Tab-separated table of C-alpha atoms in Angstrom:
chain	number	residue	atom	x	y	z
A	1	UNK	CA	-18.205	24.971	-6.553
A	2	UNK	CA	-19.180	21.488	-5.410
A	3	UNK	CA	-22.858	20.706	-4.842
A	4	UNK	CA	-23.640	20.566	-1.087
A	5	UNK	CA	-24.502	16.864	-1.369
A	6	UNK	CA	-21.284	16.002	-3.196
A	7	UNK	CA	-18.815	14.185	-0.974
A	8	UNK	CA	-15.253	15.266	-1.702
A	9	UNK	CA	-12.862	12.311	-1.686
A	10	UNK	CA	-9.292	13.225	-0.658
A	11	UNK	CA	-6.321	12.262	-2.859
A	12	UNK	CA	-4.570	8.872	-2.991
A	13	UNK	CA	-7.263	7.014	-1.051
A	14	UNK	CA	-6.506	3.858	-3.068
A	15	UNK	CA	-2.734	4.390	-3.043
A	16	UNK	CA	-1.882	5.134	0.598
A	17	UNK	CA	-1.942	3.139	3.846
A	18	UNK	CA	-1.767	4.636	7.342
A	19	UNK	CA	0.445	2.530	9.633
A	20	UNK	CA	0.004	2.803	13.425
A	21	UNK	CA	1.980	0.916	16.102
A	22	UNK	CA	0.119	0.640	19.390
A	23	UNK	CA	-0.336	-1.129	22.732
A	24	UNK	CA	-3.684	0.500	23.584
A	25	UNK	CA	-7.161	1.291	22.294
A	26	UNK	CA	-7.061	3.713	19.385
A	27	UNK	CA	-9.446	6.371	20.678
A	28	UNK	CA	-7.092	9.026	19.315
A	29	UNK	CA	-8.452	8.209	15.837
A	30	UNK	CA	-11.699	10.009	16.659
A	31	UNK	CA	-9.937	13.351	16.352
A	32	UNK	CA	-8.363	12.270	13.069
A	33	UNK	CA	-11.622	10.915	11.618
A	34	UNK	CA	-12.266	13.796	9.162
A	35	UNK	CA	-8.788	13.285	7.693
A	36	UNK	CA	-8.325	9.482	7.934
A	37	UNK	CA	-11.785	7.992	7.393
A	38	UNK	CA	-11.331	7.435	3.639
A	39	UNK	CA	-7.977	5.669	4.038
A	40	UNK	CA	-7.010	2.117	4.942
A	41	UNK	CA	-5.244	1.596	8.283
A	42	UNK	CA	-2.640	-1.027	9.128
A	43	UNK	CA	-2.414	-1.381	12.905
A	44	UNK	CA	0.549	-3.245	14.410
A	45	UNK	CA	-0.214	-4.292	17.975
A	46	UNK	CA	2.859	-4.482	20.184
A	47	UNK	CA	3.205	-6.429	23.429
A	48	UNK	CA	0.686	-9.015	24.634
A	49	UNK	CA	-1.018	-10.526	21.547
A	50	UNK	CA	-3.982	-11.757	23.627
A	51	UNK	CA	-4.972	-8.209	24.578
A	52	UNK	CA	-7.953	-6.926	22.608
A	53	UNK	CA	-7.337	-3.584	20.904
A	54	UNK	CA	-10.427	-1.485	20.243
A	55	UNK	CA	-10.621	0.544	17.052
A	56	UNK	CA	-13.316	3.239	16.785
A	57	UNK	CA	-16.242	2.428	14.527
A	58	UNK	CA	-16.151	3.356	10.869
A	59	UNK	CA	-12.501	2.737	9.996
A	60	UNK	CA	-11.285	0.218	7.432
A	61	UNK	CA	-8.265	-1.544	8.888
A	62	UNK	CA	-6.002	-4.553	9.243
A	63	UNK	CA	-4.860	-5.459	12.760
A	64	UNK	CA	-1.745	-7.549	13.333
A	65	UNK	CA	-0.316	-8.780	16.630
A	66	UNK	CA	2.858	-10.715	17.364
A	67	UNK	CA	1.196	-14.044	16.614
A	68	UNK	CA	0.303	-12.776	13.135
A	69	UNK	CA	3.853	-11.559	12.570
A	70	UNK	CA	5.231	-14.971	13.508
A	71	UNK	CA	2.681	-16.766	11.332
A	72	UNK	CA	3.300	-14.629	8.254
A	73	UNK	CA	7.092	-14.337	8.463
A	74	UNK	CA	8.024	-17.605	10.158
A	75	UNK	CA	11.728	-17.619	11.142
A	76	UNK	CA	12.168	-14.202	9.487
A	77	UNK	CA	9.946	-12.690	12.199
A	78	UNK	CA	13.162	-12.323	14.209
A	79	UNK	CA	13.895	-9.094	12.320
A	80	UNK	CA	10.760	-7.370	13.697
A	81	UNK	CA	11.311	-5.657	17.044
A	82	UNK	CA	9.117	-6.567	20.014
A	83	UNK	CA	7.918	-4.197	22.749
A	84	UNK	CA	9.085	-1.178	20.772
A	85	UNK	CA	7.406	1.117	18.249
A	86	UNK	CA	9.914	-0.200	15.700
A	87	UNK	CA	7.350	-2.963	15.134
A	88	UNK	CA	5.612	-0.472	12.823
A	89	UNK	CA	7.876	-1.517	9.961
A	90	UNK	CA	5.915	-4.774	9.750
A	91	UNK	CA	3.071	-2.590	8.466
A	92	UNK	CA	5.362	-1.186	5.803
A	93	UNK	CA	6.260	-4.750	4.837
A	94	UNK	CA	2.732	-6.060	4.292
A	95	UNK	CA	1.246	-2.940	2.715
A	96	UNK	CA	0.459	-3.158	-0.973
A	97	UNK	CA	0.131	0.579	-1.495
A	98	UNK	CA	2.511	3.050	-3.127
A	99	UNK	CA	2.571	5.497	-0.201
A	100	UNK	CA	2.734	5.152	3.583
A	101	UNK	CA	1.885	7.610	6.348
A	102	UNK	CA	2.838	6.492	9.853
A	103	UNK	CA	1.803	8.166	13.081
A	104	UNK	CA	2.065	7.420	16.814
A	105	UNK	CA	-1.049	6.912	18.923
A	106	UNK	CA	-0.212	9.847	21.223
A	107	UNK	CA	-0.313	12.361	18.379
A	108	UNK	CA	-3.326	14.538	17.673
A	109	UNK	CA	-4.464	17.193	15.223
A	110	UNK	CA	-2.492	20.421	15.657
A	111	UNK	CA	-3.584	23.963	14.872
A	112	UNK	CA	-1.651	26.566	12.936
A	113	UNK	CA	-1.110	30.095	14.369
A	114	UNK	CA	-4.518	31.185	12.972
A	115	UNK	CA	-6.287	28.420	14.883
A	116	UNK	CA	-7.046	26.312	11.804
A	117	UNK	CA	-6.742	22.530	12.191
A	118	UNK	CA	-3.825	21.069	10.230
A	119	UNK	CA	-4.529	18.214	7.843
A	120	UNK	CA	-1.138	16.550	8.282
A	121	UNK	CA	-1.866	13.746	5.835
A	122	UNK	CA	-2.787	16.170	3.036
A	123	UNK	CA	0.486	18.075	3.518
A	124	UNK	CA	2.529	14.863	3.421
A	125	UNK	CA	0.804	13.948	0.160
A	126	UNK	CA	1.656	17.369	-1.273
A	127	UNK	CA	5.283	16.936	-0.214
A	128	UNK	CA	5.527	13.463	-1.747
A	129	UNK	CA	3.878	14.465	-5.035
A	130	UNK	CA	6.189	17.417	-5.658
A	131	UNK	CA	9.925	17.179	-6.464
A	132	UNK	CA	12.831	17.742	-4.078
A	133	UNK	CA	15.953	19.839	-4.655
A	134	UNK	CA	18.840	18.107	-2.791
A	135	UNK	CA	21.581	19.273	-5.182
A	136	UNK	CA	21.205	23.033	-4.782
A	137	UNK	CA	19.545	24.857	-1.891
A	138	UNK	CA	16.699	27.243	-2.695
A	139	UNK	CA	16.669	30.092	-0.155
A	140	UNK	CA	12.891	30.381	-0.464
A	141	UNK	CA	12.750	26.736	0.694
A	142	UNK	CA	10.357	24.567	-1.316
A	143	UNK	CA	10.107	26.208	-4.766
A	144	UNK	CA	7.144	24.023	-5.759
A	145	UNK	CA	4.883	25.452	-3.082
A	146	UNK	CA	2.154	27.888	-4.099
A	147	UNK	CA	3.488	31.432	-3.950
A	148	UNK	CA	7.156	30.376	-4.169
A	149	UNK	CA	9.618	29.747	-6.979
A	150	UNK	CA	13.318	29.365	-7.658
A	151	UNK	CA	15.430	32.343	-6.661
A	152	UNK	CA	17.758	34.269	-8.916
A	153	UNK	CA	20.942	32.285	-9.501
A	154	UNK	CA	19.352	28.866	-9.198
A	155	UNK	CA	20.642	26.711	-12.089
A	156	UNK	CA	17.926	26.049	-14.654
A	157	UNK	CA	19.385	22.595	-15.266
A	158	UNK	CA	18.450	21.606	-11.698
A	159	UNK	CA	14.962	23.111	-11.524
A	160	UNK	CA	13.221	19.900	-12.500
A	161	UNK	CA	14.302	18.444	-9.158
A	162	UNK	CA	14.238	14.760	-8.204
A	163	UNK	CA	11.438	12.456	-6.975
A	164	UNK	CA	10.590	12.877	-3.298
A	165	UNK	CA	10.960	9.622	-1.363
A	166	UNK	CA	10.380	10.851	2.212
A	167	UNK	CA	8.261	13.572	3.836
A	168	UNK	CA	9.336	14.230	7.425
A	169	UNK	CA	6.831	16.150	9.533
A	170	UNK	CA	7.333	17.984	12.818
A	171	UNK	CA	5.417	18.360	16.100
A	172	UNK	CA	4.065	20.867	18.568
A	173	UNK	CA	3.746	20.649	22.371
A	174	UNK	CA	6.124	17.879	23.572
A	175	UNK	CA	9.543	18.218	21.872
A	176	UNK	CA	11.195	15.081	20.511
A	177	UNK	CA	14.216	15.320	22.799
A	178	UNK	CA	16.663	12.706	24.018
A	179	UNK	CA	16.667	11.848	27.721
A	180	UNK	CA	19.485	14.206	28.846
A	181	UNK	CA	17.786	17.170	27.156
A	182	UNK	CA	14.429	16.140	28.622
A	183	UNK	CA	15.996	16.158	32.082
A	184	UNK	CA	17.375	19.702	31.803
A	185	UNK	CA	14.303	21.102	29.995
A	186	UNK	CA	11.383	19.219	31.586
A	187	UNK	CA	8.830	21.985	31.077
A	188	UNK	CA	9.776	23.137	27.601
A	189	UNK	CA	6.945	23.089	25.082
A	190	UNK	CA	6.674	23.977	21.401
A	191	UNK	CA	3.596	26.053	20.605
A	192	UNK	CA	2.279	27.405	17.337
A	193	UNK	CA	2.975	30.927	18.583
A	194	UNK	CA	6.675	30.404	19.376
A	195	UNK	CA	7.850	27.448	17.299
A	196	UNK	CA	5.626	27.093	14.235
A	197	UNK	CA	7.636	27.587	11.038
A	198	UNK	CA	5.521	27.744	7.910
A	199	UNK	CA	8.041	26.081	5.605
A	200	UNK	CA	9.067	22.901	3.830
A	201	UNK	CA	12.631	22.353	2.690
A	202	UNK	CA	14.710	19.671	1.021
A	203	UNK	CA	17.505	18.227	3.147
A	204	UNK	CA	20.685	18.773	1.077
A	205	UNK	CA	22.604	15.910	-0.454
A	206	UNK	CA	25.273	14.326	1.805
A	207	UNK	CA	23.573	15.772	4.896
A	208	UNK	CA	22.158	13.420	7.519
A	209	UNK	CA	19.235	14.191	9.840
A	210	UNK	CA	17.536	12.643	12.903
A	211	UNK	CA	14.347	11.152	11.455
A	212	UNK	CA	11.337	10.909	13.771
A	213	UNK	CA	8.801	8.176	13.032
A	214	UNK	CA	5.795	9.745	14.760
A	215	UNK	CA	4.830	11.944	11.770
A	216	UNK	CA	6.283	10.474	8.594
A	217	UNK	CA	5.266	9.867	5.000
A	218	UNK	CA	7.190	8.036	2.313
A	219	UNK	CA	6.952	6.603	-1.170
A	220	UNK	CA	7.048	2.874	-0.527
A	221	UNK	CA	7.942	2.057	-4.135
A	222	UNK	CA	10.946	4.385	-4.086
A	223	UNK	CA	12.450	3.742	-0.631
A	224	UNK	CA	10.316	1.135	1.185
A	225	UNK	CA	12.944	-1.651	1.445
A	226	UNK	CA	15.269	0.717	3.352
A	227	UNK	CA	12.572	1.840	5.807
A	228	UNK	CA	13.614	-0.770	8.364
A	229	UNK	CA	13.438	0.413	11.976
A	230	UNK	CA	16.201	-1.886	13.186
A	231	UNK	CA	16.330	-4.237	16.156
A	232	UNK	CA	15.124	-2.402	19.242
A	233	UNK	CA	13.251	-3.023	22.470
A	234	UNK	CA	12.826	-6.430	24.094
A	235	UNK	CA	16.058	-8.447	24.128
A	236	UNK	CA	18.118	-5.629	22.584
A	237	UNK	CA	20.648	-3.323	24.275
A	238	UNK	CA	19.162	-0.169	22.761
A	239	UNK	CA	15.854	1.583	22.170
A	240	UNK	CA	14.517	4.868	20.746
A	241	UNK	CA	16.996	4.802	17.864
A	242	UNK	CA	14.783	2.816	15.501
A	243	UNK	CA	13.495	5.712	13.414
A	244	UNK	CA	16.881	7.452	13.378
A	245	UNK	CA	18.599	4.284	12.157
A	246	UNK	CA	16.048	4.027	9.343
A	247	UNK	CA	16.556	7.704	8.535
A	248	UNK	CA	20.333	7.436	8.282
A	249	UNK	CA	20.104	4.354	6.070
A	250	UNK	CA	17.422	5.910	3.878
A	251	UNK	CA	19.264	9.199	3.469
A	252	UNK	CA	22.523	7.705	2.195
A	253	UNK	CA	20.532	5.495	-0.183
A	254	UNK	CA	18.408	8.434	-1.375
A	255	UNK	CA	21.591	10.407	-2.041
A	256	UNK	CA	23.053	7.486	-3.988
A	257	UNK	CA	19.926	6.859	-6.080
A	258	UNK	CA	19.075	10.516	-6.710
A	259	UNK	CA	15.980	10.768	-4.502
A	260	UNK	CA	14.870	13.579	-2.203
A	261	UNK	CA	13.856	14.031	1.442
A	262	UNK	CA	11.678	16.913	2.602
A	263	UNK	CA	11.225	18.156	6.178
A	264	UNK	CA	9.090	20.832	7.838
A	265	UNK	CA	5.323	20.989	7.430
A	266	UNK	CA	3.107	19.310	8.510
A	267	UNK	CA	2.934	19.674	12.272
A	268	UNK	CA	0.917	17.512	14.623
A	269	UNK	CA	0.277	17.738	18.388
A	270	UNK	CA	2.471	15.394	20.442
A	271	UNK	CA	0.521	14.913	23.653
A	272	UNK	CA	2.487	12.634	25.954
A	273	UNK	CA	5.936	13.229	27.446
A	274	UNK	CA	7.710	9.927	28.021
A	275	UNK	CA	9.663	9.330	31.233
A	276	UNK	CA	13.216	10.694	30.812
A	277	UNK	CA	14.697	8.161	33.251
A	278	UNK	CA	13.116	5.253	31.355
A	279	UNK	CA	14.297	6.832	28.103
A	280	UNK	CA	17.839	7.205	29.413
A	281	UNK	CA	17.976	3.494	30.183
A	282	UNK	CA	16.927	2.781	26.586
A	283	UNK	CA	19.131	5.420	24.983
A	284	UNK	CA	22.393	5.478	26.884
A	285	UNK	CA	24.259	3.088	24.601
A	286	UNK	CA	22.875	4.856	21.544
A	287	UNK	CA	24.033	8.219	22.856
A	288	UNK	CA	27.501	6.730	23.264
A	289	UNK	CA	27.508	4.805	19.965
A	290	UNK	CA	26.131	7.607	17.805
A	291	UNK	CA	29.463	9.430	17.969
A	292	UNK	CA	30.811	6.586	15.812
A	293	UNK	CA	27.610	5.780	13.913
A	294	UNK	CA	27.256	9.262	12.422
A	295	UNK	CA	30.833	9.395	11.011
A	296	UNK	CA	30.229	5.895	9.620
A	297	UNK	CA	27.169	7.022	7.651
A	298	UNK	CA	28.919	10.228	6.586
A	299	UNK	CA	31.705	8.126	5.071
A	300	UNK	CA	29.508	5.467	3.421
A	301	UNK	CA	30.129	5.045	-0.301
A	302	UNK	CA	27.793	2.765	-2.227
A	303	UNK	CA	29.228	1.275	-5.449
A	304	UNK	CA	27.629	2.123	-8.781
A	305	UNK	CA	26.517	-1.491	-9.101
A	306	UNK	CA	23.971	-0.786	-6.358
A	307	UNK	CA	21.113	0.259	-8.631
A	308	UNK	CA	18.151	-0.727	-6.440
A	309	UNK	CA	17.209	-0.001	-2.852
A	310	UNK	CA	17.619	-3.693	-2.006
A	311	UNK	CA	21.132	-3.856	-3.439
A	312	UNK	CA	22.049	-0.653	-1.594
A	313	UNK	CA	20.680	-2.007	1.665
A	314	UNK	CA	22.486	-5.332	1.411
A	315	UNK	CA	25.742	-3.471	0.703
A	316	UNK	CA	25.041	-1.184	3.664
A	317	UNK	CA	24.515	-4.222	5.910
A	318	UNK	CA	27.954	-5.537	4.903
A	319	UNK	CA	29.569	-2.213	5.786
A	320	UNK	CA	27.685	-2.090	9.114
A	321	UNK	CA	29.048	-5.509	10.028
A	322	UNK	CA	32.577	-4.630	8.913
A	323	UNK	CA	32.880	-1.105	10.344
A	324	UNK	CA	30.486	-1.052	13.321
A	325	UNK	CA	30.617	-4.741	14.285
A	326	UNK	CA	33.979	-4.350	16.095
A	327	UNK	CA	32.397	-1.666	18.309
A	328	UNK	CA	29.766	-4.074	19.670
A	329	UNK	CA	28.334	-7.468	18.726
A	330	UNK	CA	24.920	-5.799	18.492
A	331	UNK	CA	25.845	-4.352	15.117
A	332	UNK	CA	26.703	-7.792	13.744
A	333	UNK	CA	23.265	-8.977	14.859
A	334	UNK	CA	21.683	-5.838	13.378
A	335	UNK	CA	23.517	-6.345	10.067
A	336	UNK	CA	22.167	-9.907	9.860
A	337	UNK	CA	18.664	-8.620	10.651
A	338	UNK	CA	18.991	-6.068	7.831
A	339	UNK	CA	19.594	-8.951	5.407
A	340	UNK	CA	16.672	-10.910	6.868
A	341	UNK	CA	14.468	-7.837	6.447
A	342	UNK	CA	15.310	-7.583	2.744
A	343	UNK	CA	14.674	-11.300	2.283
A	344	UNK	CA	11.281	-10.885	3.978
A	345	UNK	CA	10.515	-7.791	1.886
A	346	UNK	CA	11.269	-9.585	-1.375
A	347	UNK	CA	9.302	-12.658	-0.322
A	348	UNK	CA	6.211	-10.782	0.873
A	349	UNK	CA	6.236	-8.410	-2.082
A	350	UNK	CA	6.998	-10.938	-4.822
A	351	UNK	CA	4.376	-10.891	-7.528
A	352	UNK	CA	2.879	-14.418	-7.666
A	353	UNK	CA	2.832	-16.029	-11.076
A	354	UNK	CA	-0.519	-16.730	-12.715
A	355	UNK	CA	-2.142	-19.784	-11.137
A	356	UNK	CA	0.362	-20.011	-8.270
A	357	UNK	CA	-0.507	-19.846	-4.599
A	358	UNK	CA	0.627	-16.850	-2.490
A	359	UNK	CA	3.715	-17.515	-0.354
A	360	UNK	CA	2.195	-15.992	2.787
A	361	UNK	CA	-1.126	-16.406	4.601
A	362	UNK	CA	-3.879	-13.995	3.512
A	363	UNK	CA	-3.853	-10.659	5.309
A	364	UNK	CA	-6.330	-10.207	8.147
A	365	UNK	CA	-8.716	-7.405	7.203
A	366	UNK	CA	-11.476	-5.983	9.332
A	367	UNK	CA	-14.059	-3.287	8.921
A	368	UNK	CA	-15.340	-1.658	12.066
A	369	UNK	CA	-18.975	-0.651	12.215
A	370	UNK	CA	-20.021	2.661	10.757
A	371	UNK	CA	-20.083	5.382	13.395
A	372	UNK	CA	-23.529	5.892	14.868
A	373	UNK	CA	-25.095	9.264	14.113
A	374	UNK	CA	-24.898	11.637	17.049
């Protein structure tokens, strides 16, 4: 038993960054303080770069606005979306940590059916540090969880599993619906009493899923270069498909490279319902296009020469341009942005040789004041 004066430090504090896209003051962090205060935050400010964003005292963070993005990436800044939460992937780009947890600023700490607060970050870490089983489904879900194991008939040759690249969490209260579903179910809510499922499972190989970016963890070293949230928002014909695009790309690459994706726990509390009419304006082309996009990803075959995430992603960009480009010029632009993203990733993440100067300006780090005792 720990001595009362001993401060327990949570896991991976030196190996994980929390990435938050925002256009407003980050007061929501107060509720997350017990779970986030030991971790480094990367905040990507969207919209007007002259607006001052307030971060609660006591957090260690970097804050980037659009001017910083342009300064650091130069012409390659064109691949980072503007006026859309897809800007969060800039945080993935500049992080130097092995793991990333990203969360939206309208998400709060949820409670399980017993009333206990859920430490979402801790559950993501557990998911990422345990193997996945994409090649054979275990009917008790995650066999690496305490109190579970592999069921009778599960091949022993597959019980070692594969490294987990992505941990996809869920949400309570406001469902993550598209605009048409929002319109027909405006009052529907998920509560811990009627929707909470106490389970984590591996998404099977060759199965796609709609990835939500509001509650997401991933191993940056394993899948980071593919975690590109596309071209969305200002100047683009589509929005609200950024995280799903990244999820489809990541899943086919994970399947090709033998990596796993988990979904289920942890839950968080999604507090704000976005306007369905505004969402419909952003989504309508995506709703139409996805009937061709999904079959495209289902049919993607990556050649065996694609042995890294970067090689896979460049090959995927070529297939996007060839197969989806004829549907709309947007996909040709997106395919070019995918290449630019990889170029930026390799440039920002290149290890400088001894004695050489870094290729990008130093990162802007800040430390807010320690919280005043109440």
